[in-house]
Amino acid sequence: MRFSTKTITTCAVLAALALALSYLESFFPPLLPLPGVKLGLANIVTVYALYALGASSALAILVVRCLLGSLFAGNASALLFSLLGGLAAMLVMIALHALPRLSVYGVSVGGAAAHNCGQVAAAMLTLGSAAPLAYLPFLLLVSVFTGALTGFVAALLFRAMRHAQAK
């Protein structure tokens, strides 16, 4: 698939925004004092890109964010968690986005749940054990709230951008 110069530029700006949000989130205190629980502010950009630019652009933004984020953080092991979680989320969101009656909130919650499943799978691969599965129900419960928040903000951005383009 060929991307226009405008699409490539938009994807680059959105990838930079996602990286900045991810970095900014590292300064927030944890939502709960448990590993793996965070808002996922960078996912706002991913959900927005899926609705505004389409699946291929959103996927490109996600992969660039994961690769550059782990490179800048100097944490190669985080790449596995980031990519497995992000790709699982993206695949689920693409599938859910195709359902005509499902809102951006449902798509975002599904993506958040899939992200947690991908990260638990990464933990299982890393540890060589099924023990992280015990943590999954808690992460799925949290993903309902974080996914709804992400979907809400992405929907606001999408509406604002459409309104601005209509003027």
mmCIF file with all atom_site columns, C-alpha atoms in Angstrom:
data_model
loop_
_atom_site.group_PDB
_atom_site.id
_atom_site.type_symbol
_atom_site.label_atom_id
_atom_site.label_alt_id
_atom_site.label_comp_id
_atom_site.label_asym_id
_atom_site.label_entity_id
_atom_site.label_seq_id
_atom_site.pdbx_PDB_ins_code
_atom_site.Cartn_x
_atom_site.Cartn_y
_atom_site.Cartn_z
_atom_site.occupancy
_atom_site.B_iso_or_equiv
_atom_site.pdbx_formal_charge
_atom_site.auth_seq_id
_atom_site.auth_comp_id
_atom_site.auth_asym_id
_atom_site.auth_atom_id
_atom_site.pdbx_PDB_model_num
ATOM 1   C CA . MET A 1 1   ? 0.000   0.000   0.000  1.00 0.00 ? 1   MET A CA 1
ATOM 2   C CA . ARG A 1 2   ? 1.272   3.455   -0.906 1.00 0.00 ? 2   ARG A CA 1
ATOM 3   C CA . PHE A 1 3   ? 0.884   6.357   1.482  1.00 0.00 ? 3   PHE A CA 1
ATOM 4   C CA . SER A 1 4   ? 0.582   9.961   0.326  1.00 0.00 ? 4   SER A CA 1
ATOM 5   C CA . THR A 1 5   ? 2.996   12.578  1.639  1.00 0.00 ? 5   THR A CA 1
ATOM 6   C CA . LYS A 1 6   ? 0.170   14.050  3.728  1.00 0.00 ? 6   LYS A CA 1
ATOM 7   C CA . THR A 1 7   ? -0.587  10.650  5.300  1.00 0.00 ? 7   THR A CA 1
ATOM 8   C CA . ILE A 1 8   ? 3.090   9.963   6.054  1.00 0.00 ? 8   ILE A CA 1
ATOM 9   C CA . THR A 1 9   ? 3.448   13.400  7.640  1.00 0.00 ? 9   THR A CA 1
ATOM 10  C CA . THR A 1 10  ? 0.279   12.939  9.694  1.00 0.00 ? 10  THR A CA 1
ATOM 11  C CA . CYS A 1 11  ? 1.471   9.507   10.839 1.00 0.00 ? 11  CYS A CA 1
ATOM 12  C CA . ALA A 1 12  ? 4.860   10.946  11.841 1.00 0.00 ? 12  ALA A CA 1
ATOM 13  C CA . VAL A 1 13  ? 3.235   13.709  13.879 1.00 0.00 ? 13  VAL A CA 1
ATOM 14  C CA . LEU A 1 14  ? 0.863   11.244  15.547 1.00 0.00 ? 14  LEU A CA 1
ATOM 15  C CA . ALA A 1 15  ? 3.711   8.812   16.303 1.00 0.00 ? 15  ALA A CA 1
ATOM 16  C CA . ALA A 1 16  ? 5.651   11.676  17.910 1.00 0.00 ? 16  ALA A CA 1
ATOM 17  C CA . LEU A 1 17  ? 2.565   12.641  19.919 1.00 0.00 ? 17  LEU A CA 1
ATOM 18  C CA . ALA A 1 18  ? 2.103   9.029   21.056 1.00 0.00 ? 18  ALA A CA 1
ATOM 19  C CA . LEU A 1 19  ? 5.763   8.876   22.124 1.00 0.00 ? 19  LEU A CA 1
ATOM 20  C CA . ALA A 1 20  ? 5.399   12.139  24.032 1.00 0.00 ? 20  ALA A CA 1
ATOM 21  C CA . LEU A 1 21  ? 2.244   10.921  25.794 1.00 0.00 ? 21  LEU A CA 1
ATOM 22  C CA . SER A 1 22  ? 3.935   7.659   26.713 1.00 0.00 ? 22  SER A CA 1
ATOM 23  C CA . TYR A 1 23  ? 6.917   9.548   28.134 1.00 0.00 ? 23  TYR A CA 1
ATOM 24  C CA . LEU A 1 24  ? 4.658   11.996  29.969 1.00 0.00 ? 24  LEU A CA 1
ATOM 25  C CA . GLU A 1 25  ? 2.747   9.121   31.525 1.00 0.00 ? 25  GLU A CA 1
ATOM 26  C CA . SER A 1 26  ? 5.953   7.803   33.069 1.00 0.00 ? 26  SER A CA 1
ATOM 27  C CA . PHE A 1 27  ? 5.928   10.857  35.382 1.00 0.00 ? 27  PHE A CA 1
ATOM 28  C CA . PHE A 1 28  ? 2.453   10.087  36.775 1.00 0.00 ? 28  PHE A CA 1
ATOM 29  C CA . PRO A 1 29  ? 2.176   8.089   39.963 1.00 0.00 ? 29  PRO A CA 1
ATOM 30  C CA . PRO A 1 30  ? 0.744   4.609   39.312 1.00 0.00 ? 30  PRO A CA 1
ATOM 31  C CA . LEU A 1 31  ? -3.047  4.309   39.291 1.00 0.00 ? 31  LEU A CA 1
ATOM 32  C CA . LEU A 1 32  ? -2.702  1.335   41.579 1.00 0.00 ? 32  LEU A CA 1
ATOM 33  C CA . PRO A 1 33  ? 0.482   0.063   43.228 1.00 0.00 ? 33  PRO A CA 1
ATOM 34  C CA . LEU A 1 34  ? 0.521   -2.980  40.959 1.00 0.00 ? 34  LEU A CA 1
ATOM 35  C CA . PRO A 1 35  ? 2.643   -3.732  37.886 1.00 0.00 ? 35  PRO A CA 1
ATOM 36  C CA . GLY A 1 36  ? 1.127   -3.209  34.448 1.00 0.00 ? 36  GLY A CA 1
ATOM 37  C CA . VAL A 1 37  ? -1.645  -0.834  35.525 1.00 0.00 ? 37  VAL A CA 1
ATOM 38  C CA . LYS A 1 38  ? -1.488  2.511   33.764 1.00 0.00 ? 38  LYS A CA 1
ATOM 39  C CA . LEU A 1 39  ? -3.773  4.775   31.763 1.00 0.00 ? 39  LEU A CA 1
ATOM 40  C CA . GLY A 1 40  ? -2.222  4.082   28.376 1.00 0.00 ? 40  GLY A CA 1
ATOM 41  C CA . LEU A 1 41  ? -2.357  7.675   27.146 1.00 0.00 ? 41  LEU A CA 1
ATOM 42  C CA . ALA A 1 42  ? -0.476  6.795   23.954 1.00 0.00 ? 42  ALA A CA 1
ATOM 43  C CA . ASN A 1 43  ? -3.353  4.500   23.026 1.00 0.00 ? 43  ASN A CA 1
ATOM 44  C CA . ILE A 1 44  ? -5.537  7.580   22.565 1.00 0.00 ? 44  ILE A CA 1
ATOM 45  C CA . VAL A 1 45  ? -3.475  8.318   19.474 1.00 0.00 ? 45  VAL A CA 1
ATOM 46  C CA . THR A 1 46  ? -3.804  4.731   18.221 1.00 0.00 ? 46  THR A CA 1
ATOM 47  C CA . VAL A 1 47  ? -7.595  4.743   18.553 1.00 0.00 ? 47  VAL A CA 1
ATOM 48  C CA . TYR A 1 48  ? -7.825  8.187   16.952 1.00 0.00 ? 48  TYR A CA 1
ATOM 49  C CA . ALA A 1 49  ? -5.604  7.073   14.055 1.00 0.00 ? 49  ALA A CA 1
ATOM 50  C CA . LEU A 1 50  ? -7.731  3.965   13.473 1.00 0.00 ? 50  LEU A CA 1
ATOM 51  C CA . TYR A 1 51  ? -10.847 6.103   13.052 1.00 0.00 ? 51  TYR A CA 1
ATOM 52  C CA . ALA A 1 52  ? -9.262  9.077   11.285 1.00 0.00 ? 52  ALA A CA 1
ATOM 53  C CA . LEU A 1 53  ? -6.668  7.416   9.028  1.00 0.00 ? 53  LEU A CA 1
ATOM 54  C CA . GLY A 1 54  ? -7.532  3.733   8.852  1.00 0.00 ? 54  GLY A CA 1
ATOM 55  C CA . ALA A 1 55  ? -6.021  0.472   10.000 1.00 0.00 ? 55  ALA A CA 1
ATOM 56  C CA . SER A 1 56  ? -2.747  0.529   8.053  1.00 0.00 ? 56  SER A CA 1
ATOM 57  C CA . SER A 1 57  ? -1.796  4.006   9.258  1.00 0.00 ? 57  SER A CA 1
ATOM 58  C CA . ALA A 1 58  ? -2.769  3.197   12.847 1.00 0.00 ? 58  ALA A CA 1
ATOM 59  C CA . LEU A 1 59  ? -0.686  0.027   12.704 1.00 0.00 ? 59  LEU A CA 1
ATOM 60  C CA . ALA A 1 60  ? 2.317   1.951   11.337 1.00 0.00 ? 60  ALA A CA 1
ATOM 61  C CA . ILE A 1 61  ? 2.012   4.528   14.136 1.00 0.00 ? 61  ILE A CA 1
ATOM 62  C CA . LEU A 1 62  ? 1.793   1.777   16.736 1.00 0.00 ? 62  LEU A CA 1
ATOM 63  C CA . VAL A 1 63  ? 4.873   -0.074  15.476 1.00 0.00 ? 63  VAL A CA 1
ATOM 64  C CA . VAL A 1 64  ? 6.929   3.129   15.228 1.00 0.00 ? 64  VAL A CA 1
ATOM 65  C CA . ARG A 1 65  ? 5.883   4.131   18.755 1.00 0.00 ? 65  ARG A CA 1
ATOM 66  C CA . CYS A 1 66  ? 6.798   0.712   20.175 1.00 0.00 ? 66  CYS A CA 1
ATOM 67  C CA . LEU A 1 67  ? 10.180  0.572   18.423 1.00 0.00 ? 67  LEU A CA 1
ATOM 68  C CA . LEU A 1 68  ? 11.218  4.145   19.183 1.00 0.00 ? 68  LEU A CA 1
ATOM 69  C CA . GLY A 1 69  ? 9.849   4.020   22.721 1.00 0.00 ? 69  GLY A CA 1
ATOM 70  C CA . SER A 1 70  ? 11.959  1.008   23.627 1.00 0.00 ? 70  SER A CA 1
ATOM 71  C CA . LEU A 1 71  ? 14.971  2.457   21.808 1.00 0.00 ? 71  LEU A CA 1
ATOM 72  C CA . PHE A 1 72  ? 14.733  5.807   23.627 1.00 0.00 ? 72  PHE A CA 1
ATOM 73  C CA . ALA A 1 73  ? 14.139  4.094   26.973 1.00 0.00 ? 73  ALA A CA 1
ATOM 74  C CA . GLY A 1 74  ? 17.078  1.772   26.374 1.00 0.00 ? 74  GLY A CA 1
ATOM 75  C CA . ASN A 1 75  ? 14.917  -1.159  27.384 1.00 0.00 ? 75  ASN A CA 1
ATOM 76  C CA . ALA A 1 76  ? 14.952  -3.887  24.757 1.00 0.00 ? 76  ALA A CA 1
ATOM 77  C CA . SER A 1 77  ? 12.976  -6.304  26.938 1.00 0.00 ? 77  SER A CA 1
ATOM 78  C CA . ALA A 1 78  ? 10.108  -3.801  27.066 1.00 0.00 ? 78  ALA A CA 1
ATOM 79  C CA . LEU A 1 79  ? 9.860   -4.108  23.270 1.00 0.00 ? 79  LEU A CA 1
ATOM 80  C CA . LEU A 1 80  ? 8.428   -7.625  23.539 1.00 0.00 ? 80  LEU A CA 1
ATOM 81  C CA . PHE A 1 81  ? 5.748   -6.496  25.999 1.00 0.00 ? 81  PHE A CA 1
ATOM 82  C CA . SER A 1 82  ? 4.970   -3.357  24.024 1.00 0.00 ? 82  SER A CA 1
ATOM 83  C CA . LEU A 1 83  ? 4.753   -5.087  20.639 1.00 0.00 ? 83  LEU A CA 1
ATOM 84  C CA . LEU A 1 84  ? 2.762   -8.110  21.792 1.00 0.00 ? 84  LEU A CA 1
ATOM 85  C CA . GLY A 1 85  ? 0.332   -5.931  23.727 1.00 0.00 ? 85  GLY A CA 1
ATOM 86  C CA . GLY A 1 86  ? 0.074   -3.314  20.993 1.00 0.00 ? 86  GLY A CA 1
ATOM 87  C CA . LEU A 1 87  ? -0.328  -5.738  18.104 1.00 0.00 ? 87  LEU A CA 1
ATOM 88  C CA . ALA A 1 88  ? -2.957  -7.764  19.984 1.00 0.00 ? 88  ALA A CA 1
ATOM 89  C CA . ALA A 1 89  ? -4.830  -4.555  20.739 1.00 0.00 ? 89  ALA A CA 1
ATOM 90  C CA . MET A 1 90  ? -4.595  -3.328  17.160 1.00 0.00 ? 90  MET A CA 1
ATOM 91  C CA . LEU A 1 91  ? -5.824  -6.588  15.643 1.00 0.00 ? 91  LEU A CA 1
ATOM 92  C CA . VAL A 1 92  ? -8.803  -6.691  17.997 1.00 0.00 ? 92  VAL A CA 1
ATOM 93  C CA . MET A 1 93  ? -9.617  -3.012  17.414 1.00 0.00 ? 93  MET A CA 1
ATOM 94  C CA . ILE A 1 94  ? -9.466  -3.459  13.638 1.00 0.00 ? 94  ILE A CA 1
ATOM 95  C CA . ALA A 1 95  ? -11.881 -6.388  13.888 1.00 0.00 ? 95  ALA A CA 1
ATOM 96  C CA . LEU A 1 96  ? -14.211 -4.561  16.284 1.00 0.00 ? 96  LEU A CA 1
ATOM 97  C CA . HIS A 1 97  ? -14.087 -1.357  14.223 1.00 0.00 ? 97  HIS A CA 1
ATOM 98  C CA . ALA A 1 98  ? -15.569 -3.329  11.326 1.00 0.00 ? 98  ALA A CA 1
ATOM 99  C CA . LEU A 1 99  ? -18.694 -4.040  13.388 1.00 0.00 ? 99  LEU A CA 1
ATOM 100 C CA . PRO A 1 100 ? -21.196 -1.323  12.465 1.00 0.00 ? 100 PRO A CA 1
ATOM 101 C CA . ARG A 1 101 ? -23.025 -1.141  15.789 1.00 0.00 ? 101 ARG A CA 1
ATOM 102 C CA . LEU A 1 102 ? -20.001 -0.970  18.081 1.00 0.00 ? 102 LEU A CA 1
ATOM 103 C CA . SER A 1 103 ? -18.941 2.484   19.270 1.00 0.00 ? 103 SER A CA 1
ATOM 104 C CA . VAL A 1 104 ? -15.433 3.822   19.707 1.00 0.00 ? 104 VAL A CA 1
ATOM 105 C CA . TYR A 1 105 ? -15.794 3.048   23.417 1.00 0.00 ? 105 TYR A CA 1
ATOM 106 C CA . GLY A 1 106 ? -16.384 -0.638  22.762 1.00 0.00 ? 106 GLY A CA 1
ATOM 107 C CA . VAL A 1 107 ? -13.524 -0.751  20.281 1.00 0.00 ? 107 VAL A CA 1
ATOM 108 C CA . SER A 1 108 ? -11.196 0.944   22.766 1.00 0.00 ? 108 SER A CA 1
ATOM 109 C CA . VAL A 1 109 ? -12.207 -1.308  25.681 1.00 0.00 ? 109 VAL A CA 1
ATOM 110 C CA . GLY A 1 110 ? -11.696 -4.368  23.472 1.00 0.00 ? 110 GLY A CA 1
ATOM 111 C CA . GLY A 1 111 ? -8.279  -3.051  22.492 1.00 0.00 ? 111 GLY A CA 1
ATOM 112 C CA . ALA A 1 112 ? -7.327  -2.405  26.126 1.00 0.00 ? 112 ALA A CA 1
ATOM 113 C CA . ALA A 1 113 ? -8.364  -5.937  27.096 1.00 0.00 ? 113 ALA A CA 1
ATOM 114 C CA . ALA A 1 114 ? -6.423  -7.418  24.165 1.00 0.00 ? 114 ALA A CA 1
ATOM 115 C CA . HIS A 1 115 ? -3.397  -5.301  25.101 1.00 0.00 ? 115 HIS A CA 1
ATOM 116 C CA . ASN A 1 116 ? -3.407  -6.813  28.581 1.00 0.00 ? 116 ASN A CA 1
ATOM 117 C CA . CYS A 1 117 ? -3.751  -10.308 27.105 1.00 0.00 ? 117 CYS A CA 1
ATOM 118 C CA . GLY A 1 118 ? -0.751  -9.632  24.855 1.00 0.00 ? 118 GLY A CA 1
ATOM 119 C CA . GLN A 1 119 ? 1.323   -8.390  27.759 1.00 0.00 ? 119 GLN A CA 1
ATOM 120 C CA . VAL A 1 120 ? 0.426   -11.399 29.893 1.00 0.00 ? 120 VAL A CA 1
ATOM 121 C CA . ALA A 1 121 ? 1.464   -13.596 26.951 1.00 0.00 ? 121 ALA A CA 1
ATOM 122 C CA . ALA A 1 122 ? 4.786   -11.712 26.832 1.00 0.00 ? 122 ALA A CA 1
ATOM 123 C CA . ALA A 1 123 ? 5.233   -12.277 30.567 1.00 0.00 ? 123 ALA A CA 1
ATOM 124 C CA . MET A 1 124 ? 4.512   -15.986 30.119 1.00 0.00 ? 124 MET A CA 1
ATOM 125 C CA . LEU A 1 125 ? 7.091   -16.199 27.319 1.00 0.00 ? 125 LEU A CA 1
ATOM 126 C CA . THR A 1 126 ? 9.657   -14.299 29.354 1.00 0.00 ? 126 THR A CA 1
ATOM 127 C CA . LEU A 1 127 ? 9.144   -16.297 32.539 1.00 0.00 ? 127 LEU A CA 1
ATOM 128 C CA . GLY A 1 128 ? 8.496   -19.632 30.877 1.00 0.00 ? 128 GLY A CA 1
ATOM 129 C CA . SER A 1 129 ? 5.538   -20.101 33.179 1.00 0.00 ? 129 SER A CA 1
ATOM 130 C CA . ALA A 1 130 ? 1.755   -19.791 33.134 1.00 0.00 ? 130 ALA A CA 1
ATOM 131 C CA . ALA A 1 131 ? 1.810   -17.967 36.493 1.00 0.00 ? 131 ALA A CA 1
ATOM 132 C CA . PRO A 1 132 ? 1.066   -14.507 34.950 1.00 0.00 ? 132 PRO A CA 1
ATOM 133 C CA . LEU A 1 133 ? -2.349  -15.841 33.872 1.00 0.00 ? 133 LEU A CA 1
ATOM 134 C CA . ALA A 1 134 ? -3.495  -15.468 37.485 1.00 0.00 ? 134 ALA A CA 1
ATOM 135 C CA . TYR A 1 135 ? -3.063  -11.685 37.122 1.00 0.00 ? 135 TYR A CA 1
ATOM 136 C CA . LEU A 1 136 ? -5.117  -11.458 33.914 1.00 0.00 ? 136 LEU A CA 1
ATOM 137 C CA . PRO A 1 137 ? -8.632  -11.178 35.453 1.00 0.00 ? 137 PRO A CA 1
ATOM 138 C CA . PHE A 1 138 ? -7.554  -8.127  37.437 1.00 0.00 ? 138 PHE A CA 1
ATOM 139 C CA . LEU A 1 139 ? -5.945  -6.532  34.371 1.00 0.00 ? 139 LEU A CA 1
ATOM 140 C CA . LEU A 1 140 ? -9.084  -7.189  32.315 1.00 0.00 ? 140 LEU A CA 1
ATOM 141 C CA . LEU A 1 141 ? -11.220 -5.468  34.943 1.00 0.00 ? 141 LEU A CA 1
ATOM 142 C CA . VAL A 1 142 ? -8.942  -2.425  34.915 1.00 0.00 ? 142 VAL A CA 1
ATOM 143 C CA . SER A 1 143 ? -8.966  -2.395  31.097 1.00 0.00 ? 143 SER A CA 1
ATOM 144 C CA . VAL A 1 144 ? -12.699 -1.644  31.106 1.00 0.00 ? 144 VAL A CA 1
ATOM 145 C CA . PHE A 1 145 ? -11.994 1.692   32.783 1.00 0.00 ? 145 PHE A CA 1
ATOM 146 C CA . THR A 1 146 ? -8.765  2.605   31.000 1.00 0.00 ? 146 THR A CA 1
ATOM 147 C CA . GLY A 1 147 ? -10.197 1.568   27.618 1.00 0.00 ? 147 GLY A CA 1
ATOM 148 C CA . ALA A 1 148 ? -13.359 3.614   28.180 1.00 0.00 ? 148 ALA A CA 1
ATOM 149 C CA . LEU A 1 149 ? -11.279 6.671   29.109 1.00 0.00 ? 149 LEU A CA 1
ATOM 150 C CA . THR A 1 150 ? -9.042  6.232   26.071 1.00 0.00 ? 150 THR A CA 1
ATOM 151 C CA . GLY A 1 151 ? -12.084 5.817   23.823 1.00 0.00 ? 151 GLY A CA 1
ATOM 152 C CA . PHE A 1 152 ? -13.735 8.895   25.306 1.00 0.00 ? 152 PHE A CA 1
ATOM 153 C CA . VAL A 1 153 ? -10.730 11.144  24.664 1.00 0.00 ? 153 VAL A CA 1
ATOM 154 C CA . ALA A 1 154 ? -10.155 9.687   21.182 1.00 0.00 ? 154 ALA A CA 1
ATOM 155 C CA . ALA A 1 155 ? -13.837 10.255  20.304 1.00 0.00 ? 155 ALA A CA 1
ATOM 156 C CA . LEU A 1 156 ? -13.577 13.875  21.474 1.00 0.00 ? 156 LEU A CA 1
ATOM 157 C CA . LEU A 1 157 ? -10.478 14.413  19.332 1.00 0.00 ? 157 LEU A CA 1
ATOM 158 C CA . PHE A 1 158 ? -12.052 12.773  16.312 1.00 0.00 ? 158 PHE A CA 1
ATOM 159 C CA . ARG A 1 159 ? -15.189 14.933  16.595 1.00 0.00 ? 159 ARG A CA 1
ATOM 160 C CA . ALA A 1 160 ? -13.124 18.081  17.110 1.00 0.00 ? 160 ALA A CA 1
ATOM 161 C CA . MET A 1 161 ? -10.987 17.340  14.056 1.00 0.00 ? 161 MET A CA 1
ATOM 162 C CA . ARG A 1 162 ? -14.031 16.609  11.883 1.00 0.00 ? 162 ARG A CA 1
ATOM 163 C CA . HIS A 1 163 ? -15.649 19.825  13.091 1.00 0.00 ? 163 HIS A CA 1
ATOM 164 C CA . ALA A 1 164 ? -12.487 21.813  12.332 1.00 0.00 ? 164 ALA A CA 1
ATOM 165 C CA . GLN A 1 165 ? -12.237 20.296  8.836  1.00 0.00 ? 165 GLN A CA 1
ATOM 166 C CA . ALA A 1 166 ? -15.874 21.138  8.137  1.00 0.00 ? 166 ALA A CA 1
ATOM 167 C CA . LYS A 1 167 ? -15.253 24.851  8.691  1.00 0.00 ? 167 LYS A CA 1
#
